[in-house]
Short mmCIF file of N, CA and C in Angstrom, two decimals:
data_model
loop_
_atom_site.label_atom_id
_atom_site.label_comp_id
_atom_site.label_asym_id
_atom_site.label_seq_id
_atom_site.Cartn_x
_atom_site.Cartn_y
_atom_site.Cartn_z
N MET A 13 113.77 124.26 -47.06
CA MET A 13 112.68 123.63 -46.48
C MET A 13 111.66 124.66 -46.06
N ASP A 14 110.36 124.46 -46.31
CA ASP A 14 109.29 125.46 -45.99
C ASP A 14 109.06 125.50 -44.51
N PRO A 15 108.36 126.51 -44.00
CA PRO A 15 108.08 126.59 -42.62
C PRO A 15 107.36 125.41 -41.99
N LEU A 16 106.37 124.91 -42.69
CA LEU A 16 105.60 123.80 -42.07
C LEU A 16 106.37 122.57 -42.05
N ALA A 17 107.21 122.19 -43.14
CA ALA A 17 108.07 121.06 -42.96
C ALA A 17 109.09 121.24 -41.88
N ALA A 18 109.67 122.39 -41.83
CA ALA A 18 110.52 122.67 -40.66
C ALA A 18 109.94 122.52 -39.37
N PHE A 19 108.66 122.94 -39.16
CA PHE A 19 107.91 122.77 -38.02
C PHE A 19 107.86 121.26 -37.59
N LEU A 20 107.49 120.44 -38.62
CA LEU A 20 107.29 118.98 -38.42
C LEU A 20 108.70 118.42 -38.05
N VAL A 21 109.76 118.67 -38.72
CA VAL A 21 111.02 118.09 -38.38
C VAL A 21 111.40 118.55 -36.99
N GLY A 22 111.27 119.73 -36.70
CA GLY A 22 111.58 120.36 -35.38
C GLY A 22 110.82 119.66 -34.20
N GLN A 23 109.59 119.43 -34.48
CA GLN A 23 108.70 118.89 -33.40
C GLN A 23 109.11 117.44 -33.21
N LEU A 24 109.39 116.69 -34.31
CA LEU A 24 109.72 115.30 -34.14
C LEU A 24 111.02 115.17 -33.44
N THR A 25 111.99 116.05 -33.78
CA THR A 25 113.35 115.98 -33.21
C THR A 25 113.23 116.33 -31.69
N THR A 26 112.45 117.40 -31.43
CA THR A 26 112.32 117.79 -30.00
C THR A 26 111.63 116.58 -29.07
N ASP A 27 110.71 115.83 -29.79
CA ASP A 27 109.99 114.76 -29.09
C ASP A 27 110.88 113.52 -29.03
N GLY A 28 112.00 113.58 -29.66
CA GLY A 28 112.95 112.37 -29.55
C GLY A 28 112.70 111.41 -30.72
N PHE A 29 112.04 111.77 -31.76
CA PHE A 29 111.90 110.95 -32.94
C PHE A 29 113.02 111.26 -33.98
N VAL A 30 113.37 110.27 -34.82
CA VAL A 30 114.22 110.58 -35.93
C VAL A 30 113.49 110.68 -37.13
N PRO A 31 113.37 111.90 -37.71
CA PRO A 31 112.63 112.06 -38.98
C PRO A 31 113.36 111.38 -40.06
N VAL A 32 112.64 110.46 -40.82
CA VAL A 32 113.21 109.73 -42.00
C VAL A 32 113.04 110.58 -43.20
N THR A 33 111.81 111.08 -43.43
CA THR A 33 111.54 111.91 -44.63
C THR A 33 110.26 112.67 -44.37
N VAL A 34 110.16 113.81 -45.14
CA VAL A 34 109.06 114.76 -45.06
C VAL A 34 108.58 115.03 -46.54
N LEU A 35 107.28 115.09 -46.75
CA LEU A 35 106.74 115.43 -48.08
C LEU A 35 105.71 116.51 -47.92
N ARG A 36 105.88 117.52 -48.68
CA ARG A 36 104.91 118.66 -48.77
C ARG A 36 103.78 118.26 -49.61
N VAL A 37 102.57 118.53 -49.08
CA VAL A 37 101.33 118.21 -49.84
C VAL A 37 100.23 119.26 -49.48
N THR A 38 99.19 119.25 -50.24
CA THR A 38 97.99 120.03 -49.98
C THR A 38 96.71 119.22 -50.10
N GLN A 39 95.79 119.77 -49.50
CA GLN A 39 94.42 119.16 -49.77
C GLN A 39 93.84 119.85 -50.95
N GLY A 40 93.09 119.26 -51.83
CA GLY A 40 92.45 119.84 -52.88
C GLY A 40 93.28 119.78 -54.17
N ARG A 41 92.73 120.39 -55.22
CA ARG A 41 93.39 120.37 -56.43
C ARG A 41 94.38 121.39 -56.77
N VAL A 42 94.18 122.45 -56.07
CA VAL A 42 94.99 123.71 -56.27
C VAL A 42 95.48 124.20 -54.90
N PRO A 43 96.78 124.41 -54.62
CA PRO A 43 97.12 124.88 -53.31
C PRO A 43 96.48 126.34 -52.97
N THR A 44 95.91 126.28 -51.88
CA THR A 44 95.26 127.56 -51.43
C THR A 44 95.62 127.90 -50.07
N ARG A 45 95.33 129.11 -49.69
CA ARG A 45 95.80 129.47 -48.38
C ARG A 45 95.10 128.59 -47.34
N GLY A 46 95.79 128.10 -46.39
CA GLY A 46 95.35 127.08 -45.42
C GLY A 46 95.27 125.73 -45.83
N SER A 47 95.66 125.36 -47.07
CA SER A 47 95.70 124.05 -47.43
C SER A 47 97.02 123.26 -47.31
N ALA A 48 98.04 123.99 -46.90
CA ALA A 48 99.41 123.37 -46.79
C ALA A 48 99.45 122.33 -45.72
N GLN A 49 100.01 121.18 -46.13
CA GLN A 49 100.28 120.24 -45.10
C GLN A 49 101.61 119.58 -45.39
N ALA A 50 102.17 118.90 -44.39
CA ALA A 50 103.39 118.09 -44.48
C ALA A 50 103.22 116.76 -43.90
N LEU A 51 103.61 115.74 -44.60
CA LEU A 51 103.58 114.37 -44.16
C LEU A 51 104.98 113.94 -43.78
N GLY A 52 105.15 113.18 -42.69
CA GLY A 52 106.54 112.75 -42.36
C GLY A 52 106.39 111.39 -41.87
N VAL A 53 107.58 110.74 -41.94
CA VAL A 53 107.82 109.37 -41.38
C VAL A 53 108.84 109.41 -40.38
N GLY A 54 108.59 108.99 -39.13
CA GLY A 54 109.61 108.94 -38.12
C GLY A 54 109.12 108.19 -36.96
N GLY A 55 109.96 107.48 -36.30
CA GLY A 55 109.43 106.68 -35.13
C GLY A 55 108.39 105.62 -35.52
N ARG A 56 108.56 105.08 -36.64
CA ARG A 56 107.61 104.16 -37.18
C ARG A 56 106.16 104.64 -37.08
N ARG A 57 106.04 105.87 -37.41
CA ARG A 57 104.75 106.56 -37.45
C ARG A 57 104.72 107.38 -38.69
N LEU A 58 103.45 107.60 -39.14
CA LEU A 58 103.15 108.56 -40.24
C LEU A 58 102.65 109.78 -39.52
N TRP A 59 103.29 110.92 -39.80
CA TRP A 59 102.93 112.21 -39.17
C TRP A 59 102.26 113.15 -40.16
N LEU A 60 101.44 113.97 -39.67
CA LEU A 60 100.71 115.04 -40.57
C LEU A 60 100.79 116.37 -39.65
N ALA A 61 101.32 117.30 -40.45
CA ALA A 61 101.34 118.67 -39.85
C ALA A 61 100.44 119.57 -40.75
N HIS A 62 99.50 120.26 -40.21
CA HIS A 62 98.54 120.99 -40.95
C HIS A 62 98.63 122.47 -40.53
N ALA A 63 98.86 123.38 -41.49
CA ALA A 63 98.82 124.77 -41.32
C ALA A 63 97.50 125.29 -40.84
N GLN A 64 97.63 126.20 -39.82
CA GLN A 64 96.45 126.93 -39.28
C GLN A 64 96.48 128.24 -39.80
N LEU A 65 95.35 128.92 -39.95
CA LEU A 65 95.22 130.29 -40.41
C LEU A 65 95.77 131.30 -39.27
N PHE A 66 95.56 130.74 -38.05
CA PHE A 66 95.99 131.54 -36.92
C PHE A 66 96.66 130.53 -35.88
N GLY A 67 97.75 130.95 -35.38
CA GLY A 67 98.43 130.10 -34.43
C GLY A 67 99.37 128.97 -34.88
N GLN A 68 99.77 128.17 -33.96
CA GLN A 68 100.64 127.00 -34.37
C GLN A 68 100.03 126.03 -35.26
N PRO A 69 100.74 125.31 -36.19
CA PRO A 69 100.24 124.21 -36.97
C PRO A 69 99.82 123.09 -36.00
N THR A 70 98.90 122.34 -36.39
CA THR A 70 98.51 121.10 -35.64
C THR A 70 99.25 119.88 -36.23
N LEU A 71 99.43 118.89 -35.23
CA LEU A 71 100.29 117.73 -35.42
C LEU A 71 99.47 116.54 -35.06
N ALA A 72 99.54 115.50 -35.96
CA ALA A 72 98.78 114.28 -35.66
C ALA A 72 99.61 113.07 -36.24
N SER A 73 99.46 111.84 -35.61
CA SER A 73 100.20 110.77 -36.19
C SER A 73 99.40 109.50 -36.05
N VAL A 74 99.84 108.45 -36.77
CA VAL A 74 99.20 107.19 -36.76
C VAL A 74 100.42 106.16 -36.89
N PRO A 75 100.38 105.03 -36.21
CA PRO A 75 101.40 104.05 -36.34
C PRO A 75 101.38 103.44 -37.86
N LEU A 76 102.65 103.28 -38.31
CA LEU A 76 102.77 102.78 -39.74
C LEU A 76 102.06 101.45 -39.96
N THR A 77 101.78 100.66 -38.86
CA THR A 77 101.12 99.44 -39.00
C THR A 77 99.70 99.64 -39.30
N LYS A 78 99.16 100.79 -39.20
CA LYS A 78 97.81 101.11 -39.71
C LYS A 78 97.78 101.61 -41.09
N VAL A 79 98.90 101.77 -41.70
CA VAL A 79 98.95 102.25 -43.15
C VAL A 79 99.12 100.95 -43.94
N THR A 80 97.99 100.70 -44.72
CA THR A 80 97.96 99.49 -45.38
C THR A 80 98.47 99.65 -46.84
N GLY A 81 98.75 100.81 -47.28
CA GLY A 81 99.21 101.12 -48.64
C GLY A 81 99.33 102.56 -48.87
N VAL A 82 100.26 102.86 -49.82
CA VAL A 82 100.52 104.31 -50.35
C VAL A 82 100.86 104.23 -51.72
N ASP A 83 100.34 105.22 -52.53
CA ASP A 83 100.60 105.20 -54.01
C ASP A 83 100.61 106.64 -54.48
N VAL A 84 101.36 106.94 -55.50
CA VAL A 84 101.35 108.19 -56.17
C VAL A 84 101.03 107.97 -57.69
N ARG A 85 100.19 108.86 -58.22
CA ARG A 85 99.96 108.82 -59.58
C ARG A 85 99.83 110.14 -60.18
N THR A 86 100.13 110.27 -61.45
CA THR A 86 100.03 111.48 -62.19
C THR A 86 98.78 111.55 -62.86
N VAL A 87 97.99 112.65 -62.68
CA VAL A 87 96.70 112.67 -63.19
C VAL A 87 96.43 114.01 -63.98
N ARG A 88 95.61 114.03 -64.96
CA ARG A 88 95.29 115.28 -65.70
C ARG A 88 93.83 115.69 -65.37
N ARG A 89 93.78 116.91 -64.90
CA ARG A 89 92.63 117.43 -64.54
C ARG A 89 92.40 118.73 -65.26
N LEU A 90 91.16 119.32 -65.19
CA LEU A 90 90.92 120.66 -65.84
C LEU A 90 91.93 121.71 -65.31
N THR A 91 92.35 121.57 -64.11
CA THR A 91 93.23 122.52 -63.53
C THR A 91 94.69 122.33 -63.86
N GLY A 92 95.00 121.18 -64.61
CA GLY A 92 96.31 120.96 -65.05
C GLY A 92 96.75 119.49 -64.53
N THR A 93 97.94 119.12 -64.84
CA THR A 93 98.56 117.78 -64.53
C THR A 93 99.19 117.92 -63.13
N ARG A 94 98.89 117.03 -62.27
CA ARG A 94 99.43 117.01 -60.90
C ARG A 94 99.64 115.56 -60.52
N ARG A 95 100.39 115.49 -59.38
CA ARG A 95 100.67 114.17 -58.72
C ARG A 95 99.78 114.05 -57.60
N GLU A 96 99.08 112.90 -57.40
CA GLU A 96 98.17 112.66 -56.20
C GLU A 96 98.76 111.56 -55.46
N LEU A 97 98.76 111.76 -54.09
CA LEU A 97 99.17 110.71 -53.19
C LEU A 97 97.94 110.09 -52.52
N SER A 98 97.82 108.84 -52.54
CA SER A 98 96.74 108.12 -51.80
C SER A 98 97.38 107.30 -50.73
N ALA A 99 96.75 107.40 -49.52
CA ALA A 99 97.36 106.47 -48.39
C ALA A 99 96.07 105.81 -47.83
N TRP A 100 96.18 104.62 -47.58
CA TRP A 100 95.09 103.81 -46.99
C TRP A 100 95.56 103.62 -45.51
N VAL A 101 94.72 104.31 -44.70
CA VAL A 101 95.00 104.31 -43.24
C VAL A 101 93.81 103.87 -42.43
N ASP A 102 93.99 102.77 -41.77
CA ASP A 102 92.90 102.17 -40.93
C ASP A 102 91.53 102.25 -41.51
N GLY A 103 91.50 101.67 -42.77
CA GLY A 103 90.27 101.49 -43.54
C GLY A 103 89.75 102.83 -44.28
N ASN A 104 90.48 103.88 -44.13
CA ASN A 104 90.10 105.10 -44.85
C ASN A 104 91.16 105.48 -45.93
N THR A 105 90.74 106.09 -46.96
CA THR A 105 91.63 106.63 -48.03
C THR A 105 91.87 108.08 -47.89
N LEU A 106 93.07 108.56 -47.74
CA LEU A 106 93.41 109.82 -47.64
C LEU A 106 94.12 110.30 -48.92
N ARG A 107 93.73 111.39 -49.47
CA ARG A 107 94.23 111.84 -50.75
C ARG A 107 94.81 113.26 -50.70
N PHE A 108 96.00 113.45 -51.24
CA PHE A 108 96.63 114.70 -51.21
C PHE A 108 97.21 115.03 -52.58
N THR A 109 97.48 116.31 -52.83
CA THR A 109 98.17 116.77 -53.99
C THR A 109 99.63 116.96 -53.53
N VAL A 110 100.48 116.37 -54.30
CA VAL A 110 102.00 116.51 -53.99
C VAL A 110 102.58 117.75 -54.37
N VAL A 111 103.28 118.56 -53.51
CA VAL A 111 103.99 119.71 -53.87
C VAL A 111 105.43 119.46 -54.12
N ASP A 112 106.10 118.60 -53.41
CA ASP A 112 107.43 118.25 -53.75
C ASP A 112 107.86 117.54 -55.03
N ASP A 113 109.09 117.46 -55.33
CA ASP A 113 109.58 116.90 -56.50
C ASP A 113 109.52 115.29 -56.49
N GLU A 114 109.80 114.71 -57.64
CA GLU A 114 109.68 113.29 -57.82
C GLU A 114 110.56 112.48 -56.86
N PRO A 115 111.94 112.82 -56.68
CA PRO A 115 112.80 112.16 -55.75
C PRO A 115 112.39 112.17 -54.40
N THR A 116 111.89 113.35 -53.91
CA THR A 116 111.37 113.47 -52.54
C THR A 116 110.15 112.57 -52.33
N THR A 117 109.29 112.61 -53.30
CA THR A 117 108.07 111.78 -53.24
C THR A 117 108.45 110.33 -53.23
N ALA A 118 109.34 109.82 -54.06
CA ALA A 118 109.72 108.53 -54.12
C ALA A 118 110.32 108.03 -52.64
N ALA A 119 111.23 108.95 -52.14
CA ALA A 119 111.73 108.62 -50.86
C ALA A 119 110.76 108.47 -49.67
N PHE A 120 109.66 109.37 -49.81
CA PHE A 120 108.57 109.27 -48.79
C PHE A 120 107.80 107.99 -48.98
N VAL A 121 107.49 107.59 -50.22
CA VAL A 121 106.67 106.42 -50.46
C VAL A 121 107.52 105.22 -49.88
N ALA A 122 108.77 105.18 -50.34
CA ALA A 122 109.67 104.03 -49.92
C ALA A 122 109.70 103.89 -48.36
N ALA A 123 109.81 105.05 -47.75
CA ALA A 123 109.92 104.99 -46.24
C ALA A 123 108.57 104.45 -45.66
N VAL A 124 107.47 104.83 -46.23
CA VAL A 124 106.24 104.37 -45.72
C VAL A 124 106.05 102.83 -45.95
N ARG A 125 106.46 102.47 -47.11
CA ARG A 125 106.34 101.05 -47.48
C ARG A 125 107.27 100.25 -46.72
N ALA A 126 108.47 100.78 -46.30
CA ALA A 126 109.34 100.12 -45.47
C ALA A 126 109.09 100.09 -43.95
N GLY A 127 107.98 100.73 -43.59
CA GLY A 127 107.51 100.80 -42.24
C GLY A 127 108.41 101.77 -41.38
N GLY A 128 109.07 102.66 -42.03
CA GLY A 128 109.86 103.78 -41.34
C GLY A 128 111.02 103.15 -40.73
N GLY A 129 111.65 102.21 -41.35
CA GLY A 129 112.76 101.50 -40.82
C GLY A 129 113.86 102.24 -40.20
N GLN A 130 113.73 103.08 -39.34
CA GLN A 130 114.66 103.86 -38.63
C GLN A 130 114.47 103.77 -37.09
N PRO A 131 115.41 104.03 -36.24
CA PRO A 131 115.11 103.98 -34.80
C PRO A 131 113.95 104.83 -34.40
N THR A 132 113.22 104.27 -33.39
CA THR A 132 112.04 105.06 -32.88
C THR A 132 112.39 106.39 -32.21
N THR A 133 113.48 106.38 -31.50
CA THR A 133 113.91 107.61 -30.83
C THR A 133 115.38 107.84 -31.01
N THR A 134 115.75 109.09 -30.81
CA THR A 134 117.19 109.46 -30.94
C THR A 134 117.93 108.87 -29.63
N PRO A 135 119.14 108.44 -29.89
CA PRO A 135 119.88 107.88 -28.84
C PRO A 135 120.08 108.90 -27.65
N GLY A 136 119.96 108.45 -26.46
CA GLY A 136 119.97 109.43 -25.38
C GLY A 136 120.89 109.36 -24.33
#
């Protein structure tokens, strides 16, 4: 697991959420310094961890009830073939380039579509 995904899982666990799945993505067509991101599903929320050039990564989330759809497609661009994830969140379309493999991507899409069907917090 890369450091950003580990940060996301660690932060969710520390905050009492059960991480269901994590997907490594980037913004833009080609991964560049500072473009690394990780999306996660846990506690019936969609989480985003974004790497910072300096300091701790930032973390944001939205309830999965605001995610009206998610889809992955393979596209051919001048920079090569890649998989793009689109998520429709609260009337906006978010687009990412997927870094992880197909099984991890499929698990992420299934978790989002299922509404994160896991407990909201760890038993305490």
